[in-house]
Amino acid sequence: MTTLFISDLHLTADRPKITALFLDFLKGEARTAEALYILGDFFEYWIGDEAVAQAEFQPIIDGLRALTASGVPTYFMHGNRDFLVGEGFERATGCRVIADPTVVDLYGTPVLLMHGDSLCTDDVEHQKFRAIVRDEQWQQAFLTKSVAERVAIARSYREMSREATSQKAAEIMDVTQTAVATALKQHNVRLLIHGHTHRPAVHTLDIDDAPARRIVLGDWYEQGSVLRCDANGCELSALPLAR
């Protein structure tokens, strides 16, 4: 049996081929998995759980419900785009929302799972924004607005993010080694799996003179990205996008 990890799909009606690729993944490989973990930024934006009833998301919600109903446990971690996913999403899909960070037992090895944006400590602007939108009072105030208002705000944030990203040095938007080391030590693990940076790779490092690894999941823009883990190890690979 294989445990699957994905992140940074950024699902939106504007990118139908990616949605189709994900739905095929759910109907195919994911059906035989031991579990599926979605580590954030699953959606391009999420305005609150009223979105489960929106037409553009219905095939995705239905696909996840079919997967969990088939007996595959599916776990969802908030990203910086979909931090308002909540109990309504859980009820509609059968997925379970897990905290960022979370430690899981992966075939006898403790593994730290994170979305990854909290590790990008050099990106001061993002960390300030993250603190604001993760604040419970801010979220409650946002959710009192109409759906139309929330969609408009989410789209404006998306455009602001694109503009800010285009002006930042690439290294600022990556994780810092200090933050990675701190997280691994704090949770007493030697393997970290995360997304967010859109830089799929397997990194090796030393933590207190002991070997450790950091596996970065890829995004789903030009292709899919899946990490497959079993008792023999983990393999990061791509899913081709139909042209």
Short mmCIF file of C-alpha atoms in Angstrom, two decimals:
data_model
loop_
_atom_site.label_atom_id
_atom_site.label_comp_id
_atom_site.label_asym_id
_atom_site.label_seq_id
_atom_site.Cartn_x
_atom_site.Cartn_y
_atom_site.Cartn_z
CA MET A 1 0.00 0.00 0.00
CA THR A 2 1.10 3.55 -0.74
CA THR A 3 0.49 6.84 1.05
CA LEU A 4 0.15 9.83 -1.28
CA PHE A 5 1.03 13.48 -0.65
CA ILE A 6 0.08 16.46 -2.82
CA SER A 7 -0.07 20.22 -2.40
CA ASP A 8 -0.34 23.52 -4.27
CA LEU A 9 -2.92 22.49 -6.85
CA HIS A 10 -4.41 26.01 -6.75
CA LEU A 11 -7.67 24.67 -8.18
CA THR A 12 -9.78 27.28 -9.95
CA ALA A 13 -12.27 27.41 -12.80
CA ASP A 14 -9.62 29.35 -14.75
CA ARG A 15 -7.48 26.18 -15.04
CA PRO A 16 -9.87 23.38 -16.07
CA LYS A 17 -7.10 21.02 -17.25
CA ILE A 18 -5.63 20.89 -13.75
CA THR A 19 -9.04 20.14 -12.26
CA ALA A 20 -9.50 17.36 -14.83
CA LEU A 21 -6.05 15.95 -14.00
CA PHE A 22 -6.88 15.93 -10.29
CA LEU A 23 -10.27 14.26 -10.82
CA ASP A 24 -8.59 11.55 -12.91
CA PHE A 25 -6.05 11.11 -10.11
CA LEU A 26 -8.88 10.65 -7.59
CA LYS A 27 -10.61 8.05 -9.78
CA GLY A 28 -7.38 6.23 -10.52
CA GLU A 29 -4.26 6.00 -8.38
CA ALA A 30 -5.78 7.54 -5.25
CA ARG A 31 -8.45 4.81 -5.05
CA THR A 32 -5.81 2.22 -4.21
CA ALA A 33 -3.90 4.38 -1.70
CA GLU A 34 -3.62 3.73 2.01
CA ALA A 35 -4.19 7.46 2.60
CA LEU A 36 -4.06 10.81 0.80
CA TYR A 37 -2.65 13.98 2.36
CA ILE A 38 -3.34 17.40 0.79
CA LEU A 39 -0.84 19.85 2.28
CA GLY A 40 -2.42 23.22 1.53
CA ASP A 41 -3.14 25.64 -1.31
CA PHE A 42 -5.50 23.04 -2.71
CA PHE A 43 -7.70 25.89 -3.93
CA GLU A 44 -6.58 29.17 -5.47
CA TYR A 45 -8.73 30.82 -2.82
CA TRP A 46 -11.49 29.76 -0.43
CA ILE A 47 -13.96 32.35 0.83
CA GLY A 48 -15.54 30.11 3.48
CA ASP A 49 -17.40 26.82 3.44
CA GLU A 50 -20.32 28.27 1.49
CA ALA A 51 -17.99 27.57 -1.44
CA VAL A 52 -18.84 23.86 -1.27
CA ALA A 53 -22.13 24.74 -2.97
CA GLN A 54 -20.55 26.81 -5.75
CA ALA A 55 -20.80 25.18 -9.17
CA GLU A 56 -17.09 25.55 -9.98
CA PHE A 57 -16.12 23.49 -6.93
CA GLN A 58 -18.84 20.84 -7.10
CA PRO A 59 -16.92 18.28 -9.20
CA ILE A 60 -13.98 18.58 -6.79
CA ILE A 61 -16.19 18.17 -3.71
CA ASP A 62 -17.96 15.20 -5.31
CA GLY A 63 -14.65 13.62 -6.30
CA LEU A 64 -13.28 13.86 -2.77
CA ARG A 65 -16.52 12.49 -1.33
CA ALA A 66 -16.34 9.51 -3.68
CA LEU A 67 -12.75 8.85 -2.63
CA THR A 68 -13.41 8.96 1.11
CA ALA A 69 -16.60 6.92 0.66
CA SER A 70 -14.50 4.25 -1.04
CA GLY A 71 -12.52 3.91 2.20
CA VAL A 72 -9.42 6.02 1.52
CA PRO A 73 -8.68 8.33 4.49
CA THR A 74 -8.03 11.83 3.15
CA TYR A 75 -6.43 14.61 5.19
CA PHE A 76 -6.41 18.32 4.44
CA MET A 77 -3.97 20.91 5.79
CA HIS A 78 -4.56 24.65 5.43
CA GLY A 79 -2.36 26.62 3.07
CA ASN A 80 -2.00 30.34 2.68
CA ARG A 81 -4.79 30.36 0.05
CA ASP A 82 -7.38 28.11 1.70
CA PHE A 83 -7.03 28.73 5.44
CA LEU A 84 -10.83 29.14 5.78
CA VAL A 85 -11.57 25.51 4.95
CA GLY A 86 -13.55 24.20 7.91
CA GLU A 87 -16.20 21.81 9.17
CA GLY A 88 -18.53 22.41 6.23
CA PHE A 89 -15.82 21.20 3.88
CA GLU A 90 -15.19 18.19 6.11
CA ARG A 91 -18.88 17.25 6.08
CA ALA A 92 -19.21 17.71 2.33
CA THR A 93 -16.10 15.72 1.39
CA GLY A 94 -15.43 13.30 4.22
CA CYS A 95 -11.90 14.72 4.50
CA ARG A 96 -10.38 15.47 7.88
CA VAL A 97 -8.70 18.84 8.45
CA ILE A 98 -5.37 18.49 10.27
CA ALA A 99 -3.21 21.14 11.94
CA ASP A 100 -0.16 22.78 10.45
CA PRO A 101 2.23 21.35 11.59
CA THR A 102 1.29 17.70 12.20
CA VAL A 103 3.50 14.69 12.95
CA VAL A 104 2.35 11.35 11.51
CA ASP A 105 3.73 7.83 11.67
CA LEU A 106 4.72 6.82 8.15
CA TYR A 107 5.52 3.11 8.09
CA GLY A 108 7.31 3.33 11.42
CA THR A 109 9.01 6.68 10.78
CA PRO A 110 7.77 9.88 12.45
CA VAL A 111 7.29 12.54 9.76
CA LEU A 112 6.59 16.25 10.13
CA LEU A 113 3.98 17.60 7.70
CA MET A 114 3.68 21.33 7.02
CA HIS A 115 2.29 23.55 4.31
CA GLY A 116 5.65 25.34 4.33
CA ASP A 117 4.92 29.06 4.29
CA SER A 118 5.74 29.44 7.98
CA LEU A 119 9.27 28.26 7.12
CA CYS A 120 9.85 31.20 4.75
CA THR A 121 10.91 33.53 7.54
CA ASP A 122 12.89 35.86 5.26
CA ASP A 123 9.65 36.79 3.52
CA VAL A 124 8.68 39.33 6.17
CA GLU A 125 5.72 40.72 4.23
CA HIS A 126 4.16 37.27 3.89
CA GLN A 127 4.67 36.47 7.56
CA LYS A 128 2.88 39.71 8.53
CA PHE A 129 0.00 38.90 6.18
CA ARG A 130 -0.13 35.33 7.49
CA ALA A 131 -0.44 36.57 11.07
CA ILE A 132 -3.33 38.86 10.11
CA VAL A 133 -5.45 36.34 8.19
CA ARG A 134 -4.85 33.50 10.66
CA ASP A 135 -6.19 35.69 13.48
CA GLU A 136 -9.56 34.38 14.69
CA GLN A 137 -11.12 37.84 14.98
CA TRP A 138 -10.07 38.74 11.42
CA GLN A 139 -11.56 35.49 10.12
CA GLN A 140 -14.85 36.02 11.97
CA ALA A 141 -15.13 39.54 10.58
CA PHE A 142 -14.34 38.34 7.06
CA LEU A 143 -16.96 35.59 7.22
CA THR A 144 -19.69 38.09 8.14
CA LYS A 145 -19.32 39.74 4.72
CA SER A 146 -21.43 38.69 1.76
CA VAL A 147 -20.17 36.00 -0.60
CA ALA A 148 -19.71 38.60 -3.35
CA GLU A 149 -17.65 40.82 -1.03
CA ARG A 150 -15.47 37.92 0.05
CA VAL A 151 -14.84 36.80 -3.53
CA ALA A 152 -13.83 40.33 -4.47
CA ILE A 153 -11.46 40.58 -1.50
CA ALA A 154 -9.93 37.16 -2.23
CA ARG A 155 -9.34 38.09 -5.86
CA SER A 156 -7.76 41.39 -4.87
CA TYR A 157 -5.45 39.57 -2.44
CA ARG A 158 -4.52 37.18 -5.23
CA GLU A 159 -3.56 40.02 -7.54
CA MET A 160 -1.60 41.74 -4.77
CA SER A 161 0.23 38.48 -4.10
CA ARG A 162 1.16 38.08 -7.76
CA GLU A 163 2.51 41.60 -7.95
CA ALA A 164 4.46 41.26 -4.71
CA THR A 165 5.91 37.92 -5.78
CA SER A 166 7.12 39.34 -9.08
CA GLN A 167 9.16 41.93 -7.19
CA LYS A 168 10.79 39.63 -4.64
CA ALA A 169 14.09 37.84 -4.96
CA ALA A 170 13.63 34.09 -5.36
CA GLU A 171 15.64 33.24 -2.25
CA ILE A 172 13.38 35.40 -0.06
CA MET A 173 10.39 33.22 -0.98
CA ASP A 174 12.15 29.97 -0.11
CA VAL A 175 12.42 28.36 3.32
CA THR A 176 15.28 29.32 5.61
CA GLN A 177 17.54 26.58 6.89
CA THR A 178 17.24 27.94 10.42
CA ALA A 179 13.45 27.58 10.35
CA VAL A 180 13.71 24.06 8.95
CA ALA A 181 16.21 22.99 11.59
CA THR A 182 14.11 24.53 14.36
CA ALA A 183 10.99 22.69 13.19
CA LEU A 184 12.74 19.34 12.95
CA LYS A 185 14.31 19.72 16.39
CA GLN A 186 11.08 20.95 18.00
CA HIS A 187 9.18 17.89 16.80
CA ASN A 188 12.08 15.47 17.21
CA VAL A 189 11.88 14.11 13.66
CA ARG A 190 14.32 13.60 10.81
CA LEU A 191 11.93 13.83 7.87
CA LEU A 192 9.90 16.89 6.81
CA ILE A 193 7.38 16.97 3.95
CA HIS A 194 5.98 20.31 2.81
CA GLY A 195 4.81 22.34 -0.16
CA HIS A 196 4.30 26.09 -0.74
CA THR A 197 7.57 26.97 -2.47
CA HIS A 198 6.75 25.22 -5.77
CA ARG A 199 10.29 23.83 -5.83
CA PRO A 200 9.97 20.03 -5.85
CA ALA A 201 13.11 18.37 -4.57
CA VAL A 202 14.56 16.06 -1.92
CA HIS A 203 17.09 17.82 0.31
CA THR A 204 19.50 16.20 2.75
CA LEU A 205 20.81 17.99 5.82
CA ASP A 206 22.35 17.38 9.23
CA ILE A 207 20.50 18.11 12.45
CA ASP A 208 22.70 17.83 15.54
CA ASP A 209 25.12 15.63 13.57
CA ALA A 210 22.30 13.29 12.51
CA PRO A 211 21.12 12.94 8.89
CA ALA A 212 17.73 14.40 8.00
CA ARG A 213 15.66 14.95 4.85
CA ARG A 214 13.28 17.60 3.57
CA ILE A 215 10.95 16.63 0.73
CA VAL A 216 9.32 19.51 -1.12
CA LEU A 217 6.14 18.82 -3.06
CA GLY A 218 5.67 20.46 -6.45
CA ASP A 219 2.80 22.63 -7.63
CA TRP A 220 0.15 21.69 -10.21
CA TYR A 221 0.60 24.37 -12.87
CA GLU A 222 2.29 22.75 -15.88
CA GLN A 223 1.88 19.22 -14.51
CA GLY A 224 0.81 17.34 -11.41
CA SER A 225 3.17 16.49 -8.55
CA VAL A 226 2.77 13.47 -6.28
CA LEU A 227 4.89 12.02 -3.51
CA ARG A 228 4.40 8.28 -3.14
CA CYS A 229 5.58 6.67 0.09
CA ASP A 230 5.56 3.05 1.19
CA ALA A 231 7.54 0.87 3.56
CA ASN A 232 10.54 1.02 1.21
CA GLY A 233 10.77 4.79 0.98
CA CYS A 234 9.39 7.80 -0.89
CA GLU A 235 9.44 8.82 -4.55
CA LEU A 236 8.56 12.26 -5.91
CA SER A 237 7.20 12.26 -9.45
CA ALA A 238 5.14 14.24 -11.95
CA LEU A 239 1.77 13.60 -13.56
CA PRO A 240 1.59 14.66 -17.22
CA LEU A 241 -1.00 17.25 -18.13
CA ALA A 242 -3.16 16.44 -21.16
CA ARG A 243 -2.60 18.86 -24.02
#
